[in-house]
Coordinates of N, CA, C and O in Angstrom, one line a residue:
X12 N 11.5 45.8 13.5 CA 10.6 44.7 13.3 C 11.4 43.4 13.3 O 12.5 43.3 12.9
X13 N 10.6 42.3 13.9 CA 11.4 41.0 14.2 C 10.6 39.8 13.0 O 9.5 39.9 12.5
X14 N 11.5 39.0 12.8 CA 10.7 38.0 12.2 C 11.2 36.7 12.8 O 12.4 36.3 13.0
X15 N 10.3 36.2 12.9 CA 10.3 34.8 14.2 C 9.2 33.9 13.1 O 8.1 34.3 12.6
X16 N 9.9 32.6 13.0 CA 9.0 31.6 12.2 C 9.4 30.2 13.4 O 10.4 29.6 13.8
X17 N 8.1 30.1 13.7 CA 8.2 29.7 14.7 C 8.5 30.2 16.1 O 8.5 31.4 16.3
X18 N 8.8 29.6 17.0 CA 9.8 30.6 18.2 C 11.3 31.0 17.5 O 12.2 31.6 18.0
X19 N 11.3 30.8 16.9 CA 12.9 31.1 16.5 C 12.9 32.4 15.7 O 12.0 32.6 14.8
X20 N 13.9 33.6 16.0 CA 14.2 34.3 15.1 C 14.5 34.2 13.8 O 14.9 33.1 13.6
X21 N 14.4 34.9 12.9 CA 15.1 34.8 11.7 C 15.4 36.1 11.3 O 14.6 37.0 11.0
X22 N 17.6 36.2 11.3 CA 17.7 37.6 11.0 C 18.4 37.8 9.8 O 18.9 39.0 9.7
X23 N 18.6 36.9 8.9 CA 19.2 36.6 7.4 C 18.5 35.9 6.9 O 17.5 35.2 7.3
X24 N 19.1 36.0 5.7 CA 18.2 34.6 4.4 C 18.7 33.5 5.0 O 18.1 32.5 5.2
X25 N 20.3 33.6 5.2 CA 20.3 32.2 5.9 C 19.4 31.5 6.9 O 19.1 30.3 6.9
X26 N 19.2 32.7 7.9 CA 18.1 31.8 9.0 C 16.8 31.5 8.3 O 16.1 30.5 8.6
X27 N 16.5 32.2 7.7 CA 14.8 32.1 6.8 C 15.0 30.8 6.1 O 14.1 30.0 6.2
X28 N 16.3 30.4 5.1 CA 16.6 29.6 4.8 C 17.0 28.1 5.6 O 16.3 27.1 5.3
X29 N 17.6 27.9 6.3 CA 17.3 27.1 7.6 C 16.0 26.6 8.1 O 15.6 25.5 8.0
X30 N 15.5 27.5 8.8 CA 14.2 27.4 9.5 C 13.6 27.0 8.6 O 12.8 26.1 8.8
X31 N 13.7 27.5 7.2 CA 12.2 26.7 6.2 C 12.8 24.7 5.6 O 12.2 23.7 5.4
X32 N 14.0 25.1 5.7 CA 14.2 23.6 5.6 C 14.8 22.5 6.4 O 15.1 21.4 5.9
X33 N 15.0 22.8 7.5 CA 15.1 22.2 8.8 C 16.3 21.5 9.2 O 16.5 20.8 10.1
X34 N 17.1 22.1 8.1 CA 18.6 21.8 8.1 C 19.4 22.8 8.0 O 18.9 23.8 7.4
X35 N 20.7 22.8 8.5 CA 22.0 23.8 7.9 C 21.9 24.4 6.4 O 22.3 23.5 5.6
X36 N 21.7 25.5 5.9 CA 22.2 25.5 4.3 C 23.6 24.4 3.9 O 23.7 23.6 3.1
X37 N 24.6 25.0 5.2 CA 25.6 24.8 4.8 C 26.1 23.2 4.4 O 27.0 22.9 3.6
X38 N 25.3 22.2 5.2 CA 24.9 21.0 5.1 C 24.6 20.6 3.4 O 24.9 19.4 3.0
X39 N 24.2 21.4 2.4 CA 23.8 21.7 1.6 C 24.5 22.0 0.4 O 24.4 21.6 -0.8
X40 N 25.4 23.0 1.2 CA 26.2 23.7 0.1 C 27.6 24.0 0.2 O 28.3 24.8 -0.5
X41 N 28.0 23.2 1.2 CA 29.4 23.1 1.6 C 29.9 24.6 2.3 O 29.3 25.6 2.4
X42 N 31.5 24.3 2.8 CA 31.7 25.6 2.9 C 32.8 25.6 2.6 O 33.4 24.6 2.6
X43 N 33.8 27.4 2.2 CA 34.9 27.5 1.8 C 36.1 27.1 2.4 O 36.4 27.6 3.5
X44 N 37.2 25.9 1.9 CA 38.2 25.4 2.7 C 37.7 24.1 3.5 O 38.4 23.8 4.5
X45 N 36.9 23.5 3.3 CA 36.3 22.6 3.8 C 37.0 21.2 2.9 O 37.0 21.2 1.7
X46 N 37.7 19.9 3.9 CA 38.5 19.3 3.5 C 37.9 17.9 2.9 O 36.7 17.6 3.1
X47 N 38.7 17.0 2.1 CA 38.1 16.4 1.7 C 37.4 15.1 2.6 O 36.4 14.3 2.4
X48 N 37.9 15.1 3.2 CA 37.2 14.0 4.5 C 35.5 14.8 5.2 O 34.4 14.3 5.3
X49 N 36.0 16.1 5.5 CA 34.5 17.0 6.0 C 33.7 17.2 4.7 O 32.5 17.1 4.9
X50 N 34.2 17.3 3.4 CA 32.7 16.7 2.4 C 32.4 15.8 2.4 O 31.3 15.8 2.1
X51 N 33.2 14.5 2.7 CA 32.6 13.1 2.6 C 31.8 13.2 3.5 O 30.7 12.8 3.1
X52 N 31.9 13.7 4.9 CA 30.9 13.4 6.5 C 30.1 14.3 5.9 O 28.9 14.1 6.4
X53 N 30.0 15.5 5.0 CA 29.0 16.2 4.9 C 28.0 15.7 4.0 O 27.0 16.4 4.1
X54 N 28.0 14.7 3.3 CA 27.5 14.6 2.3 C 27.3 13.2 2.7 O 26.5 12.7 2.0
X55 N 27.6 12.3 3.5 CA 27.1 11.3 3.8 C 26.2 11.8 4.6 O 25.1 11.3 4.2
X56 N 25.9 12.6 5.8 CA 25.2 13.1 6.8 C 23.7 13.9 5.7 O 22.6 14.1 6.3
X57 N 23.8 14.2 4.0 CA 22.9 14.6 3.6 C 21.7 13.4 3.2 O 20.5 13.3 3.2
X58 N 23.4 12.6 2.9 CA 22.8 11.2 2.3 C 21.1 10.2 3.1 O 20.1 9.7 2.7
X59 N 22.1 10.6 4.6 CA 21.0 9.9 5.8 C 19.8 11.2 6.0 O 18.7 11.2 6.4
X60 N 20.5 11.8 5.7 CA 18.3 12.9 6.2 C 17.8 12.8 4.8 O 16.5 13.0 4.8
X61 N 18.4 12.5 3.6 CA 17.2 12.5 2.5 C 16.7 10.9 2.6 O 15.8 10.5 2.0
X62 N 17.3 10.2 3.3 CA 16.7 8.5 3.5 C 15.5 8.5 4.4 O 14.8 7.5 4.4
X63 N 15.4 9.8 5.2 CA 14.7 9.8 6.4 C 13.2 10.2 5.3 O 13.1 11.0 4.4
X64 N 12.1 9.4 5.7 CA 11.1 10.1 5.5 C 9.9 11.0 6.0 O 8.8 11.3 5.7
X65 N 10.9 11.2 6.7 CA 10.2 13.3 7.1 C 10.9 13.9 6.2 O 10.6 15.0 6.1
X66 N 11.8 13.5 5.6 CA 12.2 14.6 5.0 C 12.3 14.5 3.6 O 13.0 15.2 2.9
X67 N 11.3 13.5 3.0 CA 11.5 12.8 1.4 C 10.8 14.1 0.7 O 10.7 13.9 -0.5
X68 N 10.2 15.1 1.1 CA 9.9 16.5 0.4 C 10.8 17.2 0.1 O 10.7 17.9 -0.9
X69 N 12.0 17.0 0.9 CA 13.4 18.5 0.7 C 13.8 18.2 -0.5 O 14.4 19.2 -1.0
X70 N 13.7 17.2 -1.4 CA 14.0 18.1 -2.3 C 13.7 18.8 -3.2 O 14.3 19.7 -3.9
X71 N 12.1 18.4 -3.3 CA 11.4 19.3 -3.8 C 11.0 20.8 -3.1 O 10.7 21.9 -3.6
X72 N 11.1 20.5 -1.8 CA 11.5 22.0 -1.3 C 12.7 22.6 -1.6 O 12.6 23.8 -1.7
X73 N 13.8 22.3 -1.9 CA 15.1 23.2 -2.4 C 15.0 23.3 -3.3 O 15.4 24.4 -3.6
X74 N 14.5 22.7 -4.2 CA 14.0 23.1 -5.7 C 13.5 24.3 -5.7 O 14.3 25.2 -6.1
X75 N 12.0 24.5 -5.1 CA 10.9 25.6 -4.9 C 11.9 26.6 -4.7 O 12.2 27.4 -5.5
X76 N 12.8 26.5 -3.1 CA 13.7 27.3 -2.5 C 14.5 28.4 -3.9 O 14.4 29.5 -4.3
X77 N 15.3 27.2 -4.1 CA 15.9 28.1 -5.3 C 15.3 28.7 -6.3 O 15.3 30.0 -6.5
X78 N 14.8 28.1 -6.7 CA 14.2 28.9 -7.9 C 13.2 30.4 -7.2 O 13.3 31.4 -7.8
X79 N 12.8 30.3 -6.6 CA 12.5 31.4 -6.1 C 13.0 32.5 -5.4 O 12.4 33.6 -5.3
X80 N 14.2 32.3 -5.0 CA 15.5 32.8 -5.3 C 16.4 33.6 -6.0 O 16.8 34.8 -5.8
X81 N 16.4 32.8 -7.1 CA 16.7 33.3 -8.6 C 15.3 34.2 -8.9 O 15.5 35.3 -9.4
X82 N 14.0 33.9 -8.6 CA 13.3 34.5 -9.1 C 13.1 36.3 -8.5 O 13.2 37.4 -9.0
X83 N 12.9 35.8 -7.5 CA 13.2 37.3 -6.7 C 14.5 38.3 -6.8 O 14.4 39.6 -6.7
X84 N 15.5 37.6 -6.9 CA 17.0 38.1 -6.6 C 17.9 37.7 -8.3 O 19.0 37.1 -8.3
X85 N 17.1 38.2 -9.6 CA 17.9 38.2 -10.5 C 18.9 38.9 -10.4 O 19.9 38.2 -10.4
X86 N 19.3 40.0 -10.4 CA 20.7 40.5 -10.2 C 21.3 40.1 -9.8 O 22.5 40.5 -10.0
X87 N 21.0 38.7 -8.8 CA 22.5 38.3 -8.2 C 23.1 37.1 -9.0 O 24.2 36.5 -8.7
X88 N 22.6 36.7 -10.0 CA 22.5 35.8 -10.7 C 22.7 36.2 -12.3 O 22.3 37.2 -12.8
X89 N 23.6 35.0 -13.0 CA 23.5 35.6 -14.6 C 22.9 34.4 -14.8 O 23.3 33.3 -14.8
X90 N 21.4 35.2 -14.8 CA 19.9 34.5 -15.7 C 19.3 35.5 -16.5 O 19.6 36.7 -16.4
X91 N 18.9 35.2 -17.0 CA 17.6 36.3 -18.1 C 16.6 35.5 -18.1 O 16.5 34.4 -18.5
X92 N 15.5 36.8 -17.3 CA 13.9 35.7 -16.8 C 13.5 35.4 -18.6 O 13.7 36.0 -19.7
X93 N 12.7 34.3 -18.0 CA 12.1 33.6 -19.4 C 10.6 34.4 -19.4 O 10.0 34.7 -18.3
X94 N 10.3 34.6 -20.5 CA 8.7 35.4 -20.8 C 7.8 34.6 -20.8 O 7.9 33.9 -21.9
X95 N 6.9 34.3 -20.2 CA 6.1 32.9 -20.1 C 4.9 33.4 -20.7 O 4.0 34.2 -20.2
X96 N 4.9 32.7 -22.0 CA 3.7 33.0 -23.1 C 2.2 32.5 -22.4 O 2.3 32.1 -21.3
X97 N 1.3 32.4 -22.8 CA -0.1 32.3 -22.3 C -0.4 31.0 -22.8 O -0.1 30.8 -24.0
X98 N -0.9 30.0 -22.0 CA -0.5 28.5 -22.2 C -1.8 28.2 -23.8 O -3.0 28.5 -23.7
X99 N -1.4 27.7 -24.7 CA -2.3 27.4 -25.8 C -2.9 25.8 -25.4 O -2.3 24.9 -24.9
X100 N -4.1 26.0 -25.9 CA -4.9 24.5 -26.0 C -4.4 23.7 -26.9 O -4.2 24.0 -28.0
X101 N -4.1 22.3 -26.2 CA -3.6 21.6 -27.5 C -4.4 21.2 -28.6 O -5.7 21.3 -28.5
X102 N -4.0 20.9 -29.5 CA -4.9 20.6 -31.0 C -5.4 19.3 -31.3 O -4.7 18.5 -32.0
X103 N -6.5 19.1 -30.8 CA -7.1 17.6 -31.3 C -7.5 17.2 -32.3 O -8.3 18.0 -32.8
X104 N -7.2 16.3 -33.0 CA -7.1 15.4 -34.0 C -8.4 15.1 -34.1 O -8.9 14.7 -33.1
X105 N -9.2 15.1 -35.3 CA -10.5 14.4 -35.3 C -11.6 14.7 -34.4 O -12.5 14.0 -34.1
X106 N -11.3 16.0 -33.9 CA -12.5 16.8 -33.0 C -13.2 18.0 -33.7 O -12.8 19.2 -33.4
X107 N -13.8 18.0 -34.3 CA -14.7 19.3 -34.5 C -14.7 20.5 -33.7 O -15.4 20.3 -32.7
X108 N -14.2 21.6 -33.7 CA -14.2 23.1 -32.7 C -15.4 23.2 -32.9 O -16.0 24.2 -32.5

């Protein structure tokens, strides 16, 4: 089975990850041994696509990204899911029930 989002393949989380945010991860998240001059160009090069407004969503998409992430893939993570209680009505003041 193939998975193609868009014409493009996707055959890791990295490509799934890519393809859904239209950038490198690595753009992102640096990579190991990477010098201090190649973080500066890397991170100024982030600086100019979050200025871009096609892309003033990403970070609210990497937000989403991650956490869903963590959500799906706790084991790879030291989290402990939170139990999300059943949302209560708040209590008005001077209202009759």
């Amino acid at each position: 089975m193939h998975a193609y989002i868009g014409h493009q393949q996707a055959v890791s989380a990295e490509d799934f990850a890519e393809l859904a945010l239209g950038t490198p991860v690595e753009l992102w998240l640096g990579v190991d041994g990477e010098s201090e001059e190649e973080r500066a160009a890397r991170l100024d090069a982030a600086r100019d696509i979050l200025a871009d407004p096609e892309y003033r969503e990403l970070p609210d998409d990497l937000v989403r990204l991650a956490a869903r992430v963590v959500e799906d893939y706790p084991d790879l993570f030291n989290v402990v899911p939170l139990v999300r209680s059943a949302r209560r009505r708040p209590v008005r003041r001077g209202v009759a029930a």
